[in-house]
Coordinates of C-alpha atoms in Angstrom, one line a residue:
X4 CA -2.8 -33.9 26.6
X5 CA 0.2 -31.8 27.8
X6 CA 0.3 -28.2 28.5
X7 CA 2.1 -27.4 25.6
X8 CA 0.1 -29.4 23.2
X9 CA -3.2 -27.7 24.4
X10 CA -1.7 -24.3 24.4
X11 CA -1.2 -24.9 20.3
X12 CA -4.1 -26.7 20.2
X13 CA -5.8 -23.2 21.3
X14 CA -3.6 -21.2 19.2
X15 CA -4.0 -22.9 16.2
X16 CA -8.4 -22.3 16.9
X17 CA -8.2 -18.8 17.8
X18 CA -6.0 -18.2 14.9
X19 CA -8.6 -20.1 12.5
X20 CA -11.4 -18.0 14.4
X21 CA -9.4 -14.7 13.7
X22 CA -9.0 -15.4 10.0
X23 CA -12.7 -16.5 9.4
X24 CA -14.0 -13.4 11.4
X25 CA -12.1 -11.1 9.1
X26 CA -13.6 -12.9 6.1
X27 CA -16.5 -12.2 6.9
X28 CA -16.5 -8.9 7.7
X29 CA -14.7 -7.9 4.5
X30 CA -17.9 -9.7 2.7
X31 CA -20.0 -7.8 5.2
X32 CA -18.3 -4.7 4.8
X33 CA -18.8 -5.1 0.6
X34 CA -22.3 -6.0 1.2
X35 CA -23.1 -2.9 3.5
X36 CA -21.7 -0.6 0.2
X37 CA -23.4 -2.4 -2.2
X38 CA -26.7 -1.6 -0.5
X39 CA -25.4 2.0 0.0
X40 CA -24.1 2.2 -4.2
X41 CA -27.9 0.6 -5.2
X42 CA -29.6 3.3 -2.8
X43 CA -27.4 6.0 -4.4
X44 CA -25.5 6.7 -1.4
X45 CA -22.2 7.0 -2.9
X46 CA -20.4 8.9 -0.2
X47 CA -22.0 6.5 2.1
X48 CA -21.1 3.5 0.0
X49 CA -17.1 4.6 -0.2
X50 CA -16.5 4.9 3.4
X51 CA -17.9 0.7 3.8
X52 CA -15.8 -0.1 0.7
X53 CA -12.5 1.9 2.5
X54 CA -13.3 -0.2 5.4
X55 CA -13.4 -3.0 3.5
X56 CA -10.0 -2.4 1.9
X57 CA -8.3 -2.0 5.3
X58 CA -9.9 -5.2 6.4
X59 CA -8.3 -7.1 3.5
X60 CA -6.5 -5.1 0.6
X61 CA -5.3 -7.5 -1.2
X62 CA -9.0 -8.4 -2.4
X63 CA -10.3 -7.3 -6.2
X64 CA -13.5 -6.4 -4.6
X65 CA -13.6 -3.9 -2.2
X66 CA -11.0 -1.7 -4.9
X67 CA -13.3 -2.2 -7.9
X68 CA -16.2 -1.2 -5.7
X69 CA -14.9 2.1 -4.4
X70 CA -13.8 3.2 -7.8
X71 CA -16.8 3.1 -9.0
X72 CA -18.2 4.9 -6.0
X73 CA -15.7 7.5 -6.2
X74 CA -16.7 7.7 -10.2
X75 CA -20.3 7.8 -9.4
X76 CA -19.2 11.0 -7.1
X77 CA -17.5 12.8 -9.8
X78 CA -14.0 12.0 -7.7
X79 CA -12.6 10.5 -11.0
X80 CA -8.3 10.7 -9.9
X81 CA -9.5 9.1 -6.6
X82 CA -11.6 6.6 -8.6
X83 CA -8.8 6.0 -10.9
X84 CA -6.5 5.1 -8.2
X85 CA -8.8 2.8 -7.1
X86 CA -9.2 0.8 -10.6
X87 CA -5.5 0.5 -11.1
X88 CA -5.1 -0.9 -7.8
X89 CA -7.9 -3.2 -9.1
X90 CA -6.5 -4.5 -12.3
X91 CA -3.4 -4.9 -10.7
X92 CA -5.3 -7.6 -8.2
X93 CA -7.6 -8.8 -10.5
X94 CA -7.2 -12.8 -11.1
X95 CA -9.7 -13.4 -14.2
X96 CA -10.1 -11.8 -17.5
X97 CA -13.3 -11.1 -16.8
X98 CA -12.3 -8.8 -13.5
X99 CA -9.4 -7.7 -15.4
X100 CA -11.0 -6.1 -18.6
X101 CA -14.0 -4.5 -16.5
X102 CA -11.0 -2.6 -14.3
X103 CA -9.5 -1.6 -17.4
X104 CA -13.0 -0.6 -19.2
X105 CA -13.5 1.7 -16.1
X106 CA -10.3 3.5 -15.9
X107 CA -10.8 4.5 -20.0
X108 CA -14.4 6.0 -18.4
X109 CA -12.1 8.0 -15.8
X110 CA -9.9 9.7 -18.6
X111 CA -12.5 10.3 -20.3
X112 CA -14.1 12.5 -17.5
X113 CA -10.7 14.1 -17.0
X114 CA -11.1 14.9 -21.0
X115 CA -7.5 12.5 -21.3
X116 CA -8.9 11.0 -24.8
X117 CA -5.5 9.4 -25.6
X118 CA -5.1 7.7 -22.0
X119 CA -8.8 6.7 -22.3
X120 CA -8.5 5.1 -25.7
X121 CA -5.4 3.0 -24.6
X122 CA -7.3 1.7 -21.6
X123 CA -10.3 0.8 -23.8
X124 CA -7.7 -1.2 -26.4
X125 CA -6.8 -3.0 -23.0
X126 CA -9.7 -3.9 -21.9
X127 CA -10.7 -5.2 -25.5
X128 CA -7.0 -7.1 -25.7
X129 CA -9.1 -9.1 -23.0
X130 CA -12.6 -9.5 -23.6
X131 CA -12.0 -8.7 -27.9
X132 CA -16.3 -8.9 -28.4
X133 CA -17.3 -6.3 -25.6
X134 CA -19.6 -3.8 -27.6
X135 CA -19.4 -1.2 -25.0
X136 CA -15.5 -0.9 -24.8
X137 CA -15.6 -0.9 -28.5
X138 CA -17.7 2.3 -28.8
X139 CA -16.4 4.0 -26.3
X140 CA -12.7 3.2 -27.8
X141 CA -14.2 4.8 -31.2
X142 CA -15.8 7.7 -29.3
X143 CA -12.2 8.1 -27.2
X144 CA -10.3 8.1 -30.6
X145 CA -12.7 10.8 -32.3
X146 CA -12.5 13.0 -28.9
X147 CA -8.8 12.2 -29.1
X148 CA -8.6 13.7 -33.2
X149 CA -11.0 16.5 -31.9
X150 CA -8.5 18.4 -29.6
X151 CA -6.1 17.7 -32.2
X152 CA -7.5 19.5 -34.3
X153 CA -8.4 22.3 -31.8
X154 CA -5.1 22.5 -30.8
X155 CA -3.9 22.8 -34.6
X156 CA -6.4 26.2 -35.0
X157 CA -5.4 27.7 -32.2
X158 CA -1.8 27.2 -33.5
X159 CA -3.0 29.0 -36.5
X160 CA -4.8 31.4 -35.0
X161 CA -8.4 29.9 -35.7
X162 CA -9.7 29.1 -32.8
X163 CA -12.0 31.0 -30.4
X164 CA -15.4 30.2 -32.0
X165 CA -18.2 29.1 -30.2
X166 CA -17.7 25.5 -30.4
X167 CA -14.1 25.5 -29.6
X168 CA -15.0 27.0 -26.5
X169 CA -16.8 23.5 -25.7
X170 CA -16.5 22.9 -22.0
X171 CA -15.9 19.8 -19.9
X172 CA -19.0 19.0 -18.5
X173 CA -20.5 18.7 -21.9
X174 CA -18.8 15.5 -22.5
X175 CA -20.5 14.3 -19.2
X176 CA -22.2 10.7 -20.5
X177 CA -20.1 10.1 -23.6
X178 CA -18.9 6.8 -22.0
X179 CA -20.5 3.5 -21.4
X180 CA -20.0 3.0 -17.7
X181 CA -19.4 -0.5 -17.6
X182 CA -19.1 -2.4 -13.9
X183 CA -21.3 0.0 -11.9
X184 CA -23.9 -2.8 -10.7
X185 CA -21.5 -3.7 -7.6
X186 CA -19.7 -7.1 -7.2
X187 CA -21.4 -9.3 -4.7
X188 CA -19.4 -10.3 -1.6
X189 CA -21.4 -12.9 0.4
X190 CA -24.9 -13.0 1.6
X191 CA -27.0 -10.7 3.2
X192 CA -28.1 -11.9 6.9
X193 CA -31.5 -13.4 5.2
X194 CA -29.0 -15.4 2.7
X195 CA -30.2 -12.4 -0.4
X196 CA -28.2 -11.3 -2.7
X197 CA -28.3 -7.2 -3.1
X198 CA -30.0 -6.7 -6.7
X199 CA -28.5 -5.7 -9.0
X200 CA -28.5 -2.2 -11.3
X201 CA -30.4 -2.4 -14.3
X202 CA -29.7 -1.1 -17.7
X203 CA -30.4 2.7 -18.2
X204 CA -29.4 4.2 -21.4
X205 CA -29.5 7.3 -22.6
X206 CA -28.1 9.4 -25.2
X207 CA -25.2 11.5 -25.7
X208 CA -25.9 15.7 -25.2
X209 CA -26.3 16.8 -28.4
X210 CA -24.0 19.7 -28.0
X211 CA -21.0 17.3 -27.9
X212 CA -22.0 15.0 -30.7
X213 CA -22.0 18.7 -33.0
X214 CA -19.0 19.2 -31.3
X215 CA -17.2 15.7 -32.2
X216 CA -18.9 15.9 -36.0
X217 CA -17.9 19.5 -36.6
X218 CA -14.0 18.6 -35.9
X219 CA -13.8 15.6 -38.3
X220 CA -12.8 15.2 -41.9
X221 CA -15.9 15.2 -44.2
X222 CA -14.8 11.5 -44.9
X223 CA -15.2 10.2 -41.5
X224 CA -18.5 12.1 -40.5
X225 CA -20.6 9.3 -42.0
X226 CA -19.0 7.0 -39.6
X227 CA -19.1 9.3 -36.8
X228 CA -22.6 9.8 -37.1
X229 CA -23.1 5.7 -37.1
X230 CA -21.2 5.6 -34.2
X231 CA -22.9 8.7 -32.4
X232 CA -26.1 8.0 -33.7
X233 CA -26.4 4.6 -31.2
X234 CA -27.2 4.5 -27.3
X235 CA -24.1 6.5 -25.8
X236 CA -24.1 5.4 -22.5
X237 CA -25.5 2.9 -20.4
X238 CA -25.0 0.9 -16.7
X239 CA -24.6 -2.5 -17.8
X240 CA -25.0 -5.6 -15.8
X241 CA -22.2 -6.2 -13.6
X242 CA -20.3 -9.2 -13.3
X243 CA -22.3 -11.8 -10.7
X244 CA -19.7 -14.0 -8.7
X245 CA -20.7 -16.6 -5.3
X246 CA -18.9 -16.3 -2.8

């Protein structure tokens, strides 16, 4: 073998090396947060998804993760960056609809009902017999008619009561979260897979359901009550993938 054949020779190895080194610290990098986001280190578990995002960016992974990590800190414009960049790399419907699920959770938080309820009819465009984005699309579209209709009194010179004075963090929970159990990227180094989060529901503050069922038409408050009346939040599973 030449000189110049063995040069490429080792060019084309170190450059295969390179690329399957920076695999698998991405998938290390993922794992590391997931372990963090289980142990409730959210803080902890955004700076190892960052990392993971500068090691590869283009991936669905490391964005999805972080959102919800920002989310779970209460950093919802940060965590709604994060899931648009997600359903914009997202490859499945699956991936796709659970990006879209999450940012109707982050308008919510940011009371944005009517950007919320959009995101929800998304996310059900993609996965049409998802319970969880359907309720929370219902819940969006009464919260949406609510400041509606607290807009319209103060108009008239009607608001100011005690329940129109309902603040943000009382809608705090009125959204499934859906997506929070992290996706897995690879192995841990005894071949485990981090578990995953269980189910923990719980039920909306009571001050907000008043508040939802005081501001709708007589008509509708029998169905507002069926819809209020179930489980109003919850962590379900997360989407398992190998890797």
């Amino acid at each position: 073998m030449n000189t110049k054949n063995l040069f490429l020779s080792f060019m084309i190895i170190f450059s295969f090396s390179s690329v399957m080194f920076g695999q698998k610290s991405y998938k290390t990098l993922v794992y590391e947060g997931n372990q963090k986001f289980d142990g409730k280190d959210y803080d902890g578990a955004s700076s190892k998804y960052v990392e993971a995002v500068k090691s590869n960016e283009k991936e669905f992974t490391a964005h999805y993760n972080l959102g919800n990590a920002l989310y779970k800190s209460k950093k919802y414009e940060e965590a709604k960056a994060e899931f648009e960049k997600a359903q914009s790399l997202s490859q499945t419907i699956p991936d796709k609809a659970a990006a879209l699920h999450n940012l109707g959770n982050a308008y919510m938080q940011m009371d944005q009902p009517e950007k919320a309820a959009d995101f929800y009819k998304q996310s059900l465009k993609q996965d049409p017999y998802n319970e969880a984005t359907r309720k929370n699309f219902e819940i969006a579209k009464l919260k949406e008619k609510e400041n509606q209709q607290k807009n319209k009194d103060q108009k008239s010179g009607k608001g100011g009561g005690g329940e129109d004075q309902q603040k943000d963090k009382d809608q705090k929970g009125d959204s499934k979260e859906k997506g929070e159990g992290q996706k897995n990227e690879g192995n841990s180094p005894e071949g485990n897979q981090p578990d995953q989060n269980k189910n923990n529901e719980g039920k909306m503050p009571k001050d907000l359901e008043n508040a939802i069922l005081n501001k709708v038409g007589e008509k509708e408050k029998e169905t507002a009550r069926r819809i209020l009346n179930k489980n109003s939040y919850s962590m379900p599973e997360s989407n398992e993938k190998d890797w």
